[in-house]
Amino acid sequence: MTRHQRLDKLKDTIRKYSRYVSPALLAASLVAIITIIALFIPPYIGMADNGDYFRMLYSNGLYFNAPDYDSLYLGYFNKQFGIFQYFNENGATLTSSQSLLIRFSIWVNQWFDQHVFDIRVQGAILTLLYIAAVYLMVEALTWKMPAKYGYIVAILSVFVFADTAYTAFFNSFFSESMVWIMLIYLFASGLLMFRKRYNDYAMMGIFFISGLLLTTSKQQNAPVGVIIAVIAVIYIFVRKERSYRVLMASSLACLMLAGVATYVLIPKEFVNINKYHAMTRGVLMESEDPEETLQSFGIDRQYAVLNKSIYYEPYTTIDVDSSLLEDEFYSHYGFVSILTYYIAHPEQAGKMLDLAAKNAFTIRPPAMGNYEKSVGKPFGAQTSFFSSYSELKRALAPKTFGFIVIWMLVILGIYMPHFIAAIKAKHVRSMLRLPLILMVMLMGLSGIFVSIIGAGDADLSKHEFLFTAAFDLVTLTAIADAICRHLWQNKPEALKKA
């Protein structure tokens, strides 16, 4: 058999099976299989508690029931928690859409056990949501793409979406699972509207709901609703029907309000924790003269002794919750004043941005175990099962903010000709892709800036999760478009097919 005959036979095979298994279905199926193996077949994989679980547990009707739980922090994954049987006196520590997921998971769990909550129930619910999100995302990337290219994109997608650095969050109470899944839904629905795949009203509904859940999933995501509302204005003009435009405009207005409300509802306790780190682990840490820096904020220079300290230290020079610190320290600065300081000191800002970049490509937080203690793994051991992509990304990605800037410019540059051609052709739907990509990149950048300005270098790898997620989705989209040559379809007659 000649080489051409073998190629023809391969093409025939692809055509035959593509009628039954689309690239999107293939990717979603493989991601489902790999995720089920990782999360629901022993040894179970999850995320150890870093001390933040209490924020979500008590107010949602759960409590720590493991007698040795204190020895598990950071090192071991725990899958079972108690369910309050009587009155729960604990109020909400913070407002988050994640509470909806936890309460629904408890309700499902109580079909099987009224007293003990198994976090794998939540993991199963998130996995179902995830499989659907992956299907929509790959469908958006491969719609009208030749099958030979579509399956390549599907396999590449599996390496990203099935990576256990992402899916391990499903068996945890960290909001990163909600952030990741809702970001995929948001991006996929926006791309599907660009591709004119599925009903626009249905995609608008997914776009709005996922954007709302994403914005309200954690306090740090407050800017997300504002970014979506501003950048996605172009989506209002996709259709001429008044009903569509009113619904889309109303959705964007709601997302704007959700972003503002998420910021306003941040509890005072967490405001002070973040402000403390923003100064001690940010502004002062990179300052050549911490005492002079404090004076520029109107703060007594003696507080320079707090430089590089952490809010949670057991032995401190002053009570971090004292009224003295409230009056003489916290009250003298905020997000705007710190931002102004960094703008006035670009060299110091550059150091903080480079520090952030070193953690911006790490999906899995370091030193947080993935296994149960009973498995016998060392304290803090992390799984290597299907994690090639996350390890490769962590090892190879340049660790400077300059690379992030170059990456953004390259992505925007390769999509700009198509956007300009769409403007000349007055084809609004074809204009959607670039604003959508810009929107997701700005959301990722907000994760970096809010982390630095709002909390310094405290827990950076976890606070920058939104950026690493945005980076993966945008880069995967650019690769998929390059494979099928969508990037070069800039002629007016080709825009409707892109």
XYZ file of C-alpha atoms in Angstrom, residues 136-478:
343
model
C -19.365 23.372 24.525
C -15.818 24.731 24.516
C -14.468 22.155 22.066
C -17.596 22.493 19.944
C -16.940 26.241 19.762
C -13.325 25.616 18.759
C -14.053 22.954 16.119
C -17.394 24.051 14.626
C -17.193 23.789 10.810
C -13.575 22.681 11.136
C -12.431 19.759 8.927
C -12.515 16.536 10.938
C -8.791 15.898 10.506
C -8.087 19.178 12.310
C -10.995 18.900 14.743
C -9.695 15.713 16.323
C -6.241 17.244 16.777
C -7.830 20.150 18.657
C -9.911 17.688 20.685
C -6.843 15.745 21.828
C -4.995 18.959 22.708
C -8.051 20.037 24.699
C -8.036 16.806 26.679
C -4.476 17.448 27.869
C -5.583 20.825 29.246
C -9.049 20.065 30.608
C -8.362 16.627 32.099
C -5.237 17.766 33.941
C -5.610 16.857 37.611
C -4.140 20.212 38.663
C -7.546 21.585 37.608
C -9.874 18.710 38.464
C -8.446 18.086 41.969
C -10.185 21.320 43.008
C -13.546 19.583 42.495
C -12.940 17.567 45.681
C -12.367 20.653 47.803
C -14.125 23.708 49.203
C -11.936 26.110 47.257
C -13.819 28.405 44.891
C -11.300 27.741 42.094
C -13.495 24.900 40.834
C -16.394 27.306 40.335
C -14.092 29.916 38.768
C -12.632 27.444 36.258
C -15.913 25.881 35.144
C -17.836 29.146 34.895
C -15.004 30.785 32.950
C -15.190 27.962 30.406
C -18.976 28.351 30.090
C -18.608 32.116 29.698
C -15.920 31.853 27.030
C -17.549 28.946 25.202
C -20.978 30.610 25.012
C -19.385 33.799 23.698
C -17.492 31.851 21.014
C -20.599 29.870 20.076
C -22.475 33.116 19.475
C -19.569 34.244 17.292
C -19.740 30.948 15.371
C -23.565 31.227 15.173
C -23.836 27.772 16.690
C -26.945 26.953 18.751
C -29.682 29.381 19.714
C -28.465 32.902 20.523
C -30.931 33.283 23.391
C -29.743 30.025 24.975
C -26.108 31.094 24.643
C -26.957 34.512 26.079
C -28.510 32.767 29.086
C -25.391 30.659 29.640
C -23.212 33.745 29.163
C -25.148 35.676 31.806
C -25.496 32.900 34.403
C -21.866 31.802 34.140
C -20.691 35.422 34.301
C -22.827 36.032 37.387
C -21.599 32.896 39.188
C -18.015 33.670 38.214
C -18.188 37.268 39.457
C -19.756 36.313 42.786
C -17.654 33.182 43.391
C -15.001 35.080 45.371
C -14.333 38.639 46.501
C -11.280 38.937 44.276
C -13.491 38.550 41.201
C -15.431 41.769 41.794
C -13.787 43.462 38.740
C -14.899 40.567 36.514
C -18.525 41.688 36.334
C -17.467 45.217 35.407
C -15.063 43.961 32.701
C -17.729 41.726 31.157
C -20.324 44.499 31.229
C -18.019 46.971 29.465
C -16.327 44.748 26.870
C -19.364 42.652 25.966
C -21.456 45.682 24.952
C -20.864 44.690 21.323
C -22.937 41.543 21.922
C -26.015 43.734 22.237
C -25.879 44.441 18.483
C -25.579 40.831 17.268
C -29.323 40.709 16.579
C -31.766 43.455 15.630
C -34.743 42.201 17.652
C -35.664 44.570 20.453
C -36.307 41.669 22.852
C -32.786 40.303 22.357
C -31.128 43.689 22.803
C -33.117 44.483 25.941
C -32.269 41.088 27.474
C -28.564 41.353 26.647
C -28.315 44.942 27.890
C -30.151 43.987 31.091
C -27.824 41.022 31.602
C -24.742 43.186 31.264
C -26.202 45.755 33.664
C -26.837 42.992 36.212
C -23.259 41.776 35.854
C -22.009 45.305 36.445
C -24.102 45.554 39.626
C -22.962 42.082 40.722
C -19.347 43.182 40.469
C -19.994 46.275 42.544
C -22.015 44.310 45.123
C -19.298 41.647 45.429
C -16.816 44.361 46.349
C -19.161 46.166 48.750
C -20.098 42.958 50.584
C -16.520 41.944 51.424
C -16.561 41.381 55.212
C -14.557 43.829 57.323
C -12.453 40.968 58.715
C -11.165 40.005 55.286
C -10.682 43.633 54.286
C -8.210 44.070 57.140
C -6.407 40.806 56.401
C -5.902 41.802 52.784
C -4.955 45.391 53.661
C -2.387 44.168 56.161
C -0.699 41.968 53.556
C -1.018 44.635 50.854
C 1.225 46.860 52.963
C 3.523 44.409 54.789
C 3.885 41.887 51.954
C 3.670 44.387 49.118
C 4.421 48.086 49.439
C 6.910 47.814 52.303
C 8.491 44.559 51.179
C 9.965 46.012 47.978
C 10.579 49.517 49.342
C 14.180 50.698 49.747
C 13.138 52.861 52.697
C 10.056 51.381 54.458
C 9.939 54.175 57.049
C 9.794 56.896 54.404
C 7.192 54.903 52.488
C 4.959 54.711 55.539
C 5.252 58.472 56.050
C 4.071 59.007 52.457
C 0.826 57.287 53.502
C 0.593 59.363 56.676
C 1.485 56.366 58.861
C 3.892 56.550 61.809
C 7.298 55.261 60.724
C 7.494 52.946 63.763
C 5.138 50.542 61.956
C 8.009 49.659 59.641
C 8.641 46.864 62.154
C 5.696 45.069 60.525
C 7.549 44.837 57.207
C 7.297 41.332 55.652
C 5.156 40.063 58.543
C 2.018 37.957 58.080
C -1.402 38.590 59.612
C -1.652 35.031 60.971
C 1.654 34.960 62.876
C 1.043 33.668 66.438
C 3.510 36.094 68.029
C 3.450 39.662 66.739
C 4.686 43.040 67.894
C 1.102 44.337 67.967
C -2.374 42.825 67.911
C -3.416 42.884 64.249
C -7.067 43.272 65.286
C -6.475 46.095 67.756
C -8.225 49.440 67.568
C -4.778 51.066 67.636
C -3.830 49.438 64.346
C -7.256 50.244 62.946
C -6.862 53.951 63.741
C -3.183 54.438 62.978
C -2.533 51.917 60.220
C -5.476 50.446 58.283
C -7.411 53.718 58.054
C -4.577 55.510 56.241
C -4.610 53.557 52.989
C -6.767 51.528 50.623
C -6.854 50.035 47.148
C -6.764 53.408 45.365
C -3.921 54.869 47.437
C -1.788 51.741 46.985
C -2.470 51.767 43.238
C -1.455 55.438 43.132
C 1.732 54.605 45.033
C 2.699 51.872 42.554
C 2.022 54.199 39.606
C 4.335 56.784 41.193
C 6.985 54.090 41.805
C 7.087 52.059 38.550
C 10.346 50.287 39.434
C 8.834 48.906 42.615
C 5.640 48.023 40.752
C 7.731 46.165 38.174
C 9.353 44.073 40.894
C 5.942 43.114 42.275
C 4.627 42.277 38.798
C 7.635 40.036 38.108
C 7.079 38.389 41.481
C 3.473 37.801 40.496
C 4.523 36.395 37.118
C 6.602 33.724 38.852
C 3.383 32.311 40.284
C 1.050 33.180 37.397
C 1.529 29.914 35.516
C 1.125 27.514 38.430
C -2.278 25.845 38.423
C -1.804 23.731 41.516
C -0.801 25.619 44.704
C 2.558 24.337 46.016
C 2.841 22.374 49.272
C -0.817 21.325 49.345
C -1.364 17.565 49.408
C -3.755 15.641 47.170
C -4.026 12.323 49.044
C -5.841 11.066 52.121
C -3.652 10.326 55.114
C -4.745 6.673 55.056
C -3.096 6.192 51.648
C 0.307 6.370 53.289
C 1.812 9.050 51.080
C 4.224 11.620 52.583
C 2.779 14.791 54.089
C 1.956 17.223 51.275
C 2.414 14.652 48.485
C 0.854 15.733 45.191
C -0.417 13.481 42.442
C 1.391 13.127 39.144
C -1.525 11.333 37.486
C -2.381 13.021 34.173
C -0.656 16.278 35.050
C 1.810 16.566 32.164
C 0.323 19.811 30.887
C 0.395 21.642 34.232
C 3.934 20.466 34.985
C 5.157 21.435 31.517
C 3.524 24.835 31.812
C 4.991 25.452 35.259
C 8.480 24.461 34.117
C 8.653 26.171 30.725
C 6.588 29.345 30.971
C 8.807 32.455 31.287
C 8.470 33.902 34.778
C 8.410 37.616 33.927
C 5.561 40.059 33.503
C 7.160 41.116 30.217
C 6.262 37.719 28.767
C 2.618 38.244 29.769
C 2.603 41.606 27.949
C 4.197 40.032 24.842
C 1.710 37.160 24.946
C -1.211 39.586 25.029
C 0.175 41.697 22.178
C 0.806 38.624 20.006
C -2.700 37.243 20.593
C -4.368 40.583 19.906
C -2.132 41.110 16.873
C -3.043 37.844 15.166
C -6.772 38.444 15.658
C -6.748 42.132 14.723
C -6.802 41.674 10.899
C -9.948 39.559 11.164
C -11.555 42.158 13.426
C -10.708 45.007 11.045
C -12.040 43.006 8.085
C -15.287 42.415 9.998
C -15.615 46.151 10.650
C -15.100 46.931 6.960
C -17.669 44.292 6.032
C -20.054 45.691 8.688
C -20.568 42.138 9.940
C -21.191 42.537 13.677
C -21.163 38.840 14.557
C -17.686 38.467 13.076
C -16.469 41.257 15.345
C -17.266 39.289 18.513
C -14.166 37.116 18.802
C -11.511 39.762 19.490
C -13.525 41.591 22.208
C -14.287 38.223 23.821
C -10.603 37.262 23.886
C -9.669 40.724 25.176
C -12.332 40.403 27.866
C -10.950 37.090 29.138
C -7.368 38.395 29.083
C -8.373 41.482 31.082
C -10.171 39.267 33.568
C -6.944 37.288 33.963
C -4.923 40.480 34.387
C -7.381 41.692 37.021
C -6.509 38.579 38.997
C -2.855 39.638 39.016
C -3.402 43.324 39.778
C -6.028 42.753 42.450
C -3.762 40.183 44.123
C -0.760 42.494 44.268
C -2.556 45.713 45.137
C -5.060 44.049 47.439
C -2.904 41.506 49.280
C 0.747 41.770 48.260
C 2.474 38.442 47.709
C 0.285 36.546 50.203
C -0.779 33.207 48.696
C -0.085 34.500 45.168
C -0.233 31.154 43.351
C -3.826 30.647 44.515
C -4.908 34.262 44.078
C -3.707 34.262 40.460
C -5.725 31.230 39.444
C -8.001 33.354 37.257
C -5.034 34.452 35.164
C -3.647 30.961 34.588
C -7.131 29.765 33.625
C -7.606 32.683 31.206
C -4.144 32.058 29.734
C -4.989 28.431 28.989
C -8.348 29.146 27.348
C -7.059 31.987 25.169
C -3.911 30.122 24.123
C -5.882 26.972 23.288
C -8.282 29.053 21.193
C -5.424 30.690 19.277
